[in-house]
Short mmCIF file of C-alpha atoms in Angstrom, two decimals:
data_model
loop_
_atom_site.label_atom_id
_atom_site.label_comp_id
_atom_site.label_asym_id
_atom_site.label_seq_id
_atom_site.Cartn_x
_atom_site.Cartn_y
_atom_site.Cartn_z
CA UNK A 1 92.81 88.63 73.52
CA UNK A 2 91.01 85.84 75.37
CA UNK A 3 89.93 84.34 72.05
CA UNK A 4 93.48 84.40 70.65
CA UNK A 5 94.82 82.86 73.86
CA UNK A 6 92.22 80.11 73.63
CA UNK A 7 93.05 79.42 69.98
CA UNK A 8 96.73 79.02 70.86
CA UNK A 9 95.87 76.72 73.78
CA UNK A 10 93.53 74.60 71.66
CA UNK A 11 96.24 74.12 69.02
CA UNK A 12 98.86 73.21 71.65
CA UNK A 13 96.57 70.72 73.39
CA UNK A 14 95.78 69.09 70.05
CA UNK A 15 99.48 68.75 69.15
CA UNK A 16 100.54 67.52 72.60
CA UNK A 17 97.70 65.08 73.32
CA UNK A 18 96.49 67.33 76.16
CA UNK A 19 99.84 67.22 77.96
CA UNK A 20 99.37 68.81 81.40
CA UNK A 21 102.40 70.87 82.52
CA UNK A 22 102.69 71.81 86.20
CA UNK A 23 105.55 74.27 85.80
CA UNK A 24 106.53 76.80 83.16
CA UNK A 25 110.15 77.72 82.43
CA UNK A 26 111.46 80.66 80.39
CA UNK A 27 115.04 80.35 79.13
CA UNK A 28 116.90 83.58 78.38
CA UNK A 29 119.78 84.54 76.10
CA UNK A 30 122.28 81.70 75.72
CA UNK A 31 120.51 79.59 78.32
CA UNK A 32 118.78 77.00 76.16
CA UNK A 33 120.82 73.95 77.15
CA UNK A 34 118.57 73.12 80.12
CA UNK A 35 116.41 71.44 77.49
CA UNK A 36 119.06 68.68 77.31
CA UNK A 37 118.02 67.62 80.82
CA UNK A 38 114.36 67.29 79.83
CA UNK A 39 112.73 64.06 78.79
CA UNK A 40 111.05 65.65 75.79
CA UNK A 41 107.58 64.48 74.87
CA UNK A 42 106.64 67.22 72.39
CA UNK A 43 108.37 70.15 70.70
CA UNK A 44 106.50 72.91 68.85
CA UNK A 45 107.99 75.72 66.80
CA UNK A 46 106.73 79.14 67.87
CA UNK A 47 105.91 79.95 64.27
CA UNK A 48 103.42 77.07 64.08
CA UNK A 49 101.40 78.14 67.13
CA UNK A 50 98.50 80.51 66.36
CA UNK A 51 99.22 84.13 67.41
CA UNK A 52 102.63 83.26 68.89
CA UNK A 53 105.43 85.75 68.20
CA UNK A 54 108.69 84.44 66.74
CA UNK A 55 112.13 84.88 68.35
CA UNK A 56 114.43 87.16 66.33
CA UNK A 57 117.46 87.23 68.65
CA UNK A 58 120.55 85.01 68.40
CA UNK A 59 120.67 82.61 71.36
CA UNK A 60 116.87 82.15 71.38
CA UNK A 61 115.87 78.91 69.70
CA UNK A 62 112.14 79.56 69.35
CA UNK A 63 110.61 76.29 70.53
CA UNK A 64 107.97 75.36 73.09
CA UNK A 65 109.12 72.14 74.75
CA UNK A 66 106.90 69.75 76.72
CA UNK A 67 108.28 66.94 78.87
CA UNK A 68 109.63 66.02 82.29
CA UNK A 69 112.37 67.73 84.29
CA UNK A 70 113.32 66.18 87.60
CA UNK A 71 110.31 63.90 87.21
CA UNK A 72 107.90 66.84 86.96
CA UNK A 73 105.83 67.80 83.89
CA UNK A 74 107.05 71.11 82.45
CA UNK A 75 106.58 73.40 79.50
CA UNK A 76 109.70 75.31 78.49
CA UNK A 77 110.11 78.40 76.37
CA UNK A 78 113.44 77.90 74.60
CA UNK A 79 113.77 81.56 73.72
CA UNK A 80 111.68 84.56 74.73
CA UNK A 81 110.44 87.85 73.27
CA UNK A 82 111.60 91.36 74.05
CA UNK A 83 110.02 94.79 73.82
CA UNK A 84 113.03 96.00 71.81
CA UNK A 85 112.22 93.54 69.03
CA UNK A 86 109.21 95.69 68.22
CA UNK A 87 106.65 93.49 69.92
CA UNK A 88 103.86 94.95 72.00
CA UNK A 89 103.75 94.10 75.69
CA UNK A 90 100.73 91.89 74.99
CA UNK A 91 102.84 89.90 72.54
CA UNK A 92 105.81 89.70 74.92
CA UNK A 93 103.69 88.09 77.65
CA UNK A 94 101.36 86.11 75.37
CA UNK A 95 103.23 82.82 76.01
CA UNK A 96 103.09 83.33 79.80
CA UNK A 97 99.34 83.69 79.63
CA UNK A 98 99.10 80.64 77.39
CA UNK A 99 101.14 78.56 79.84
CA UNK A 100 98.86 79.65 82.69
CA UNK A 101 95.78 78.60 80.73
CA UNK A 102 97.49 75.28 79.97
CA UNK A 103 97.61 74.69 83.72
CA UNK A 104 101.04 75.65 85.06
CA UNK A 105 101.13 76.32 88.80
CA UNK A 106 104.48 78.14 89.05
CA UNK A 107 106.76 80.04 86.70
CA UNK A 108 110.57 79.82 86.55
CA UNK A 109 112.42 82.51 84.60
CA UNK A 110 116.07 82.98 83.62
CA UNK A 111 117.88 85.83 81.92
CA UNK A 112 121.31 87.20 81.07
CA UNK A 113 122.10 90.47 82.85
CA UNK A 114 124.79 93.02 83.49
CA UNK A 115 126.19 93.05 87.02
CA UNK A 116 125.89 96.37 88.86
CA UNK A 117 126.88 95.14 92.31
CA UNK A 118 130.63 95.63 92.88
CA UNK A 119 131.02 92.11 94.32
CA UNK A 120 129.58 90.35 91.28
CA UNK A 121 131.68 88.48 88.71
CA UNK A 122 130.85 87.21 85.24
CA UNK A 123 128.95 83.89 85.19
CA UNK A 124 127.63 84.45 88.73
CA UNK A 125 124.02 83.46 89.40
CA UNK A 126 121.78 86.08 91.02
CA UNK A 127 118.46 84.97 92.47
CA UNK A 128 116.08 87.88 91.90
CA UNK A 129 114.30 89.12 95.01
CA UNK A 130 112.66 92.24 93.52
CA UNK A 131 112.68 94.35 90.38
CA UNK A 132 112.57 97.89 89.02
CA UNK A 133 110.63 98.46 85.81
CA UNK A 134 112.40 101.00 83.57
CA UNK A 135 110.46 99.97 80.47
CA UNK A 136 108.14 102.65 79.06
CA UNK A 137 105.02 100.54 79.53
CA UNK A 138 103.78 97.24 80.96
CA UNK A 139 101.44 94.43 79.88
CA UNK A 140 98.54 95.53 82.10
CA UNK A 141 98.06 98.92 80.43
CA UNK A 142 94.65 99.12 78.76
CA UNK A 143 91.45 97.25 79.41
CA UNK A 144 91.85 94.69 82.16
CA UNK A 145 91.37 91.04 81.26
CA UNK A 146 89.14 90.11 84.17
CA UNK A 147 89.30 86.44 83.19
CA UNK A 148 93.02 86.49 83.99
CA UNK A 149 93.30 88.68 87.06
CA UNK A 150 92.31 91.86 88.93
CA UNK A 151 92.59 95.43 87.69
CA UNK A 152 95.09 96.37 90.42
CA UNK A 153 97.31 93.36 91.26
CA UNK A 154 99.49 93.67 94.35
CA UNK A 155 103.24 93.64 93.60
CA UNK A 156 104.63 93.50 97.13
CA UNK A 157 105.99 89.97 96.48
CA UNK A 158 106.63 89.64 92.74
CA UNK A 159 109.13 86.84 93.38
CA UNK A 160 107.97 84.09 95.72
CA UNK A 161 109.83 84.37 99.00
CA UNK A 162 109.30 80.64 99.53
CA UNK A 163 110.86 79.77 96.18
CA UNK A 164 113.78 82.12 96.86
CA UNK A 165 114.42 80.42 100.21
CA UNK A 166 114.16 76.97 98.66
CA UNK A 167 116.61 78.00 95.92
CA UNK A 168 119.14 79.17 98.51
CA UNK A 169 118.77 75.84 100.30
CA UNK A 170 119.31 73.99 97.00
CA UNK A 171 122.41 76.08 96.32
CA UNK A 172 123.87 75.38 99.74
CA UNK A 173 123.12 71.66 99.49
CA UNK A 174 124.87 71.46 96.11
CA UNK A 175 127.82 73.74 96.85
CA UNK A 176 126.66 76.47 94.49
CA UNK A 177 127.53 80.09 95.16
CA UNK A 178 124.54 82.27 94.32
CA UNK A 179 123.91 85.95 94.83
CA UNK A 180 120.61 87.64 95.59
CA UNK A 181 119.53 91.04 94.39
CA UNK A 182 117.26 93.45 92.56
CA UNK A 183 116.89 93.28 88.76
CA UNK A 184 116.18 96.35 86.64
CA UNK A 185 114.64 95.98 83.20
CA UNK A 186 115.58 98.59 80.58
CA UNK A 187 114.22 98.87 77.02
CA UNK A 188 117.41 98.11 75.04
CA UNK A 189 118.58 96.90 72.61
CA UNK A 190 121.66 99.04 73.24
CA UNK A 191 123.55 98.46 76.46
CA UNK A 192 123.58 101.31 78.94
CA UNK A 193 126.06 104.18 79.14
CA UNK A 194 128.35 104.56 82.14
CA UNK A 195 126.12 107.32 83.48
CA UNK A 196 123.06 105.10 83.08
CA UNK A 197 124.76 102.23 84.90
CA UNK A 198 125.54 104.64 87.75
CA UNK A 199 121.92 105.84 87.80
CA UNK A 200 120.44 102.34 87.80
CA UNK A 201 122.77 101.25 90.58
CA UNK A 202 121.92 104.38 92.58
CA UNK A 203 118.18 103.66 92.45
CA UNK A 204 118.76 100.22 93.95
CA UNK A 205 119.44 97.63 91.26
CA UNK A 206 122.10 94.91 91.44
CA UNK A 207 121.72 93.77 87.83
CA UNK A 208 120.23 95.16 84.64
CA UNK A 209 118.75 93.47 81.59
CA UNK A 210 116.10 93.84 78.91
CA UNK A 211 113.48 91.24 79.83
CA UNK A 212 111.76 89.34 82.65
CA UNK A 213 109.78 92.16 84.28
CA UNK A 214 106.89 92.10 81.76
CA UNK A 215 106.55 88.33 82.13
CA UNK A 216 106.63 88.59 85.92
CA UNK A 217 103.98 91.32 85.95
CA UNK A 218 101.72 89.14 83.78
CA UNK A 219 102.34 86.12 86.01
CA UNK A 220 101.58 88.02 89.22
CA UNK A 221 98.41 89.36 87.60
CA UNK A 222 97.35 85.70 87.14
CA UNK A 223 98.41 84.73 90.70
CA UNK A 224 101.33 82.60 89.47
CA UNK A 225 104.22 82.29 91.98
CA UNK A 226 107.49 83.25 90.25
CA UNK A 227 111.14 82.31 90.68
CA UNK A 228 113.73 84.12 88.58
CA UNK A 229 117.50 83.95 88.24
CA UNK A 230 119.96 86.14 86.34
CA UNK A 231 123.24 84.97 84.90
CA UNK A 232 125.72 87.84 85.16
CA UNK A 233 127.27 88.03 81.70
CA UNK A 234 129.10 91.37 81.90
CA UNK A 235 130.20 93.83 84.59
CA UNK A 236 128.80 97.35 84.79
CA UNK A 237 130.86 98.67 87.69
CA UNK A 238 133.27 101.64 87.34
CA UNK A 239 136.71 100.32 86.48
CA UNK A 240 135.30 97.00 85.18
CA UNK A 241 133.24 98.27 82.26
CA UNK A 242 134.46 97.22 78.83
CA UNK A 243 132.98 96.97 75.39
CA UNK A 244 130.72 93.94 75.17
CA UNK A 245 129.65 91.93 72.13
CA UNK A 246 127.01 89.21 71.99
CA UNK A 247 129.70 86.52 71.71
CA UNK A 248 131.03 87.50 75.18
CA UNK A 249 127.53 87.36 76.66
CA UNK A 250 126.84 83.92 75.19
CA UNK A 251 130.18 82.59 76.45
CA UNK A 252 129.56 83.85 79.99
CA UNK A 253 126.05 82.39 79.94
CA UNK A 254 127.34 79.03 78.70
CA UNK A 255 129.86 78.88 81.55
CA UNK A 256 127.12 79.46 84.12
CA UNK A 257 124.54 77.26 82.46
CA UNK A 258 125.34 73.96 84.25
CA UNK A 259 124.89 75.63 87.65
CA UNK A 260 121.68 77.35 86.57
CA UNK A 261 120.32 74.09 85.20
CA UNK A 262 121.14 72.28 88.44
CA UNK A 263 119.52 75.03 90.51
CA UNK A 264 116.25 75.05 88.57
CA UNK A 265 116.10 71.27 88.22
CA UNK A 266 116.59 70.65 91.94
CA UNK A 267 114.21 73.48 92.85
CA UNK A 268 111.48 71.96 90.70
CA UNK A 269 112.02 68.59 92.37
CA UNK A 270 111.10 70.23 95.70
CA UNK A 271 107.72 71.48 94.50
CA UNK A 272 104.46 69.81 95.48
#
Protein backbone atom coordinates (compact mmCIF):
# COMPACT_ATOMS: atom_id res chain seq x y z
CA UNK A 1 0.00 0.00 0.00
CA UNK A 2 2.77 2.46 0.87
CA UNK A 3 4.46 1.73 -2.46
CA UNK A 4 1.25 2.33 -4.42
CA UNK A 5 0.60 5.55 -2.51
CA UNK A 6 4.13 6.72 -3.30
CA UNK A 7 3.75 5.88 -6.98
CA UNK A 8 0.57 7.95 -7.16
CA UNK A 9 2.24 10.85 -5.34
CA UNK A 10 5.30 10.73 -7.60
CA UNK A 11 3.11 10.88 -10.70
CA UNK A 12 1.06 13.78 -9.32
CA UNK A 13 4.15 15.77 -8.31
CA UNK A 14 5.62 15.25 -11.78
CA UNK A 15 2.44 16.45 -13.51
CA UNK A 16 1.91 19.43 -11.18
CA UNK A 17 5.50 20.70 -10.94
CA UNK A 18 5.58 19.77 -7.24
CA UNK A 19 2.55 21.91 -6.41
CA UNK A 20 2.23 22.06 -2.61
CA UNK A 21 -1.41 22.01 -1.42
CA UNK A 22 -2.16 23.06 2.17
CA UNK A 23 -5.78 21.93 2.21
CA UNK A 24 -7.67 19.02 0.71
CA UNK A 25 -11.33 19.26 -0.33
CA UNK A 26 -13.70 16.41 -1.21
CA UNK A 27 -16.79 17.38 -3.21
CA UNK A 28 -19.82 15.10 -2.94
CA UNK A 29 -22.78 14.31 -5.18
CA UNK A 30 -23.85 17.34 -7.23
CA UNK A 31 -21.41 19.61 -5.42
CA UNK A 32 -18.70 20.06 -8.03
CA UNK A 33 -19.29 23.73 -8.85
CA UNK A 34 -16.97 24.96 -6.08
CA UNK A 35 -14.24 24.31 -8.64
CA UNK A 36 -15.48 27.42 -10.50
CA UNK A 37 -14.16 29.53 -7.61
CA UNK A 38 -10.69 28.00 -7.84
CA UNK A 39 -7.82 29.54 -9.75
CA UNK A 40 -6.90 26.24 -11.38
CA UNK A 41 -3.24 25.50 -11.93
CA UNK A 42 -3.48 21.80 -12.80
CA UNK A 43 -6.25 19.27 -13.46
CA UNK A 44 -5.68 15.51 -13.55
CA UNK A 45 -8.16 12.82 -14.53
CA UNK A 46 -8.48 10.11 -11.90
CA UNK A 47 -8.01 7.48 -14.58
CA UNK A 48 -4.53 8.81 -15.40
CA UNK A 49 -3.21 8.63 -11.82
CA UNK A 50 -1.57 5.30 -10.90
CA UNK A 51 -3.77 3.13 -8.64
CA UNK A 52 -6.53 5.76 -8.42
CA UNK A 53 -10.11 4.44 -8.60
CA UNK A 54 -12.47 6.01 -11.14
CA UNK A 55 -15.81 7.65 -10.27
CA UNK A 56 -18.81 5.71 -11.60
CA UNK A 57 -21.64 7.83 -10.17
CA UNK A 58 -23.50 10.63 -11.97
CA UNK A 59 -22.66 13.99 -10.36
CA UNK A 60 -19.03 12.99 -9.73
CA UNK A 61 -16.72 14.46 -12.33
CA UNK A 62 -13.61 12.42 -11.57
CA UNK A 63 -10.86 15.05 -11.55
CA UNK A 64 -8.14 16.03 -9.11
CA UNK A 65 -7.86 19.82 -9.21
CA UNK A 66 -4.89 21.86 -7.98
CA UNK A 67 -5.01 25.63 -7.53
CA UNK A 68 -5.91 28.45 -5.17
CA UNK A 69 -9.17 29.00 -3.28
CA UNK A 70 -9.45 32.13 -1.19
CA UNK A 71 -5.75 32.70 -1.83
CA UNK A 72 -4.80 29.33 -0.33
CA UNK A 73 -3.26 26.38 -2.21
CA UNK A 74 -5.72 23.48 -2.37
CA UNK A 75 -6.20 20.08 -3.94
CA UNK A 76 -9.81 19.21 -4.71
CA UNK A 77 -11.44 15.88 -5.41
CA UNK A 78 -14.20 16.67 -7.90
CA UNK A 79 -16.02 13.43 -7.23
CA UNK A 80 -15.42 10.71 -4.65
CA UNK A 81 -15.64 6.93 -4.32
CA UNK A 82 -18.20 4.87 -2.43
CA UNK A 83 -18.20 1.42 -0.87
CA UNK A 84 -21.39 0.61 -2.81
CA UNK A 85 -19.56 1.01 -6.11
CA UNK A 86 -17.72 -2.20 -5.29
CA UNK A 87 -14.51 -0.56 -4.15
CA UNK A 88 -12.64 -1.79 -1.10
CA UNK A 89 -12.27 0.57 1.83
CA UNK A 90 -8.58 0.93 0.95
CA UNK A 91 -9.60 2.17 -2.50
CA UNK A 92 -12.27 4.51 -1.10
CA UNK A 93 -9.73 6.32 1.10
CA UNK A 94 -6.73 6.01 -1.23
CA UNK A 95 -7.05 9.64 -2.42
CA UNK A 96 -7.23 10.93 1.17
CA UNK A 97 -3.97 9.20 1.98
CA UNK A 98 -2.42 10.54 -1.21
CA UNK A 99 -3.45 14.10 -0.34
CA UNK A 100 -1.91 13.72 3.12
CA UNK A 101 1.37 12.53 1.60
CA UNK A 102 1.24 15.48 -0.81
CA UNK A 103 1.29 17.75 2.25
CA UNK A 104 -2.25 18.84 3.10
CA UNK A 105 -2.70 20.06 6.67
CA UNK A 106 -6.51 19.93 6.92
CA UNK A 107 -9.33 18.13 5.13
CA UNK A 108 -12.68 19.63 4.10
CA UNK A 109 -15.45 17.22 3.08
CA UNK A 110 -18.94 17.71 1.63
CA UNK A 111 -21.74 15.28 0.91
CA UNK A 112 -25.40 15.02 -0.01
CA UNK A 113 -27.54 13.50 2.74
CA UNK A 114 -31.07 12.72 3.78
CA UNK A 115 -32.43 14.84 6.63
CA UNK A 116 -33.61 12.90 9.69
CA UNK A 117 -34.06 15.86 12.02
CA UNK A 118 -37.68 17.09 11.92
CA UNK A 119 -36.58 20.75 11.66
CA UNK A 120 -34.46 20.23 8.55
CA UNK A 121 -35.52 21.32 5.06
CA UNK A 122 -34.15 20.42 1.64
CA UNK A 123 -31.04 22.39 0.63
CA UNK A 124 -30.15 23.10 4.28
CA UNK A 125 -26.48 22.91 5.24
CA UNK A 126 -25.59 20.72 8.23
CA UNK A 127 -22.14 21.09 9.77
CA UNK A 128 -21.20 17.61 10.97
CA UNK A 129 -20.17 17.40 14.62
CA UNK A 130 -19.97 13.60 14.94
CA UNK A 131 -20.81 10.44 13.03
CA UNK A 132 -22.17 6.91 13.31
CA UNK A 133 -20.58 4.25 11.11
CA UNK A 134 -23.20 1.81 9.80
CA UNK A 135 -20.94 0.49 7.05
CA UNK A 136 -19.93 -3.17 7.41
CA UNK A 137 -16.23 -2.39 7.62
CA UNK A 138 -13.74 0.49 7.79
CA UNK A 139 -10.41 1.41 6.17
CA UNK A 140 -8.30 0.49 9.21
CA UNK A 141 -9.25 -3.19 9.24
CA UNK A 142 -6.21 -5.37 8.57
CA UNK A 143 -2.53 -4.72 9.06
CA UNK A 144 -1.88 -1.23 10.35
CA UNK A 145 0.12 1.13 8.15
CA UNK A 146 2.46 2.42 10.83
CA UNK A 147 3.89 4.98 8.41
CA UNK A 148 0.47 6.67 8.34
CA UNK A 149 -0.77 6.42 11.90
CA UNK A 150 -1.26 4.37 15.08
CA UNK A 151 -2.99 1.02 15.40
CA UNK A 152 -5.71 2.43 17.67
CA UNK A 153 -6.48 6.06 16.69
CA UNK A 154 -8.65 8.04 19.09
CA UNK A 155 -12.02 9.08 17.61
CA UNK A 156 -13.31 11.34 20.38
CA UNK A 157 -13.04 14.38 18.06
CA UNK A 158 -13.40 13.14 14.47
CA UNK A 159 -14.49 16.61 13.35
CA UNK A 160 -12.34 19.49 14.53
CA UNK A 161 -14.22 21.46 17.15
CA UNK A 162 -12.17 24.54 16.20
CA UNK A 163 -13.15 24.25 12.53
CA UNK A 164 -16.81 23.73 13.49
CA UNK A 165 -16.75 26.88 15.61
CA UNK A 166 -15.01 28.86 12.87
CA UNK A 167 -17.61 27.65 10.35
CA UNK A 168 -20.45 28.82 12.57
CA UNK A 169 -18.75 32.21 12.86
CA UNK A 170 -18.39 32.37 9.07
CA UNK A 171 -22.06 31.49 8.66
CA UNK A 172 -23.18 34.18 11.09
CA UNK A 173 -20.92 36.79 9.49
CA UNK A 174 -22.35 36.02 6.04
CA UNK A 175 -26.00 35.59 7.00
CA UNK A 176 -26.04 31.87 6.29
CA UNK A 177 -28.37 29.57 8.19
CA UNK A 178 -26.56 26.34 8.99
CA UNK A 179 -27.56 23.37 11.10
CA UNK A 180 -25.29 21.16 13.18
CA UNK A 181 -25.71 17.47 13.74
CA UNK A 182 -24.63 13.84 13.60
CA UNK A 183 -24.13 12.08 10.26
CA UNK A 184 -24.74 8.36 9.79
CA UNK A 185 -23.10 6.50 6.92
CA UNK A 186 -25.00 3.52 5.48
CA UNK A 187 -23.81 1.14 2.74
CA UNK A 188 -26.33 2.00 -0.01
CA UNK A 189 -26.82 2.27 -2.92
CA UNK A 190 -30.53 1.96 -2.13
CA UNK A 191 -32.07 4.61 0.07
CA UNK A 192 -33.36 3.47 3.43
CA UNK A 193 -36.82 2.15 4.27
CA UNK A 194 -39.13 4.06 6.59
CA UNK A 195 -38.30 1.65 9.40
CA UNK A 196 -34.58 2.14 8.78
CA UNK A 197 -34.96 5.92 8.84
CA UNK A 198 -36.74 5.59 12.19
CA UNK A 199 -33.97 3.32 13.51
CA UNK A 200 -31.15 5.61 12.38
CA UNK A 201 -32.87 8.63 13.90
CA UNK A 202 -33.47 6.72 17.13
CA UNK A 203 -29.77 5.89 17.53
CA UNK A 204 -28.88 9.57 17.30
CA UNK A 205 -28.34 10.66 13.71
CA UNK A 206 -29.61 13.91 12.18
CA UNK A 207 -28.70 13.01 8.59
CA UNK A 208 -27.86 9.86 6.67
CA UNK A 209 -25.74 9.27 3.58
CA UNK A 210 -23.43 6.76 1.93
CA UNK A 211 -19.98 8.34 2.24
CA UNK A 212 -17.68 10.56 4.32
CA UNK A 213 -17.12 8.32 7.34
CA UNK A 214 -14.41 6.15 5.71
CA UNK A 215 -12.53 9.24 4.55
CA UNK A 216 -12.79 10.82 8.00
CA UNK A 217 -11.54 7.67 9.73
CA UNK A 218 -8.53 7.59 7.38
CA UNK A 219 -7.87 11.30 7.98
CA UNK A 220 -8.05 10.98 11.77
CA UNK A 221 -5.70 7.99 11.57
CA UNK A 222 -3.19 10.34 9.87
CA UNK A 223 -3.82 13.17 12.40
CA UNK A 224 -5.55 15.38 9.81
CA UNK A 225 -8.09 17.84 11.28
CA UNK A 226 -11.42 17.46 9.45
CA UNK A 227 -14.35 19.74 8.66
CA UNK A 228 -17.41 18.25 6.99
CA UNK A 229 -20.75 19.60 5.81
CA UNK A 230 -23.85 17.84 4.51
CA UNK A 231 -26.30 19.31 2.04
CA UNK A 232 -29.76 18.02 2.93
CA UNK A 233 -31.18 16.82 -0.39
CA UNK A 234 -34.25 14.88 0.78
CA UNK A 235 -36.34 14.54 3.93
CA UNK A 236 -36.55 11.28 5.87
CA UNK A 237 -39.05 12.32 8.54
CA UNK A 238 -42.47 10.62 8.94
CA UNK A 239 -45.02 12.54 6.89
CA UNK A 240 -42.31 14.11 4.67
CA UNK A 241 -40.91 10.98 3.06
CA UNK A 242 -41.50 10.68 -0.68
CA UNK A 243 -39.97 8.74 -3.51
CA UNK A 244 -36.64 10.26 -4.47
CA UNK A 245 -34.75 10.08 -7.76
CA UNK A 246 -31.21 11.26 -8.44
CA UNK A 247 -32.51 14.28 -10.37
CA UNK A 248 -34.21 15.58 -7.19
CA UNK A 249 -31.01 15.11 -5.18
CA UNK A 250 -28.90 16.95 -7.76
CA UNK A 251 -31.39 19.83 -7.91
CA UNK A 252 -31.45 20.23 -4.12
CA UNK A 253 -27.65 20.11 -4.02
CA UNK A 254 -27.37 22.72 -6.78
CA UNK A 255 -29.67 25.07 -4.86
CA UNK A 256 -27.48 24.81 -1.75
CA UNK A 257 -24.18 24.87 -3.58
CA UNK A 258 -23.55 28.66 -3.52
CA UNK A 259 -23.92 28.72 0.27
CA UNK A 260 -21.72 25.67 0.71
CA UNK A 261 -19.08 27.17 -1.56
CA UNK A 262 -19.14 30.43 0.39
CA UNK A 263 -18.87 28.59 3.71
CA UNK A 264 -15.87 26.48 2.69
CA UNK A 265 -14.13 29.32 0.86
CA UNK A 266 -14.40 31.73 3.79
CA UNK A 267 -13.46 29.00 6.27
CA UNK A 268 -10.29 28.23 4.33
CA UNK A 269 -9.40 31.93 4.30
CA UNK A 270 -9.33 31.81 8.12
CA UNK A 271 -6.77 29.02 8.30
CA UNK A 272 -3.13 29.63 9.18
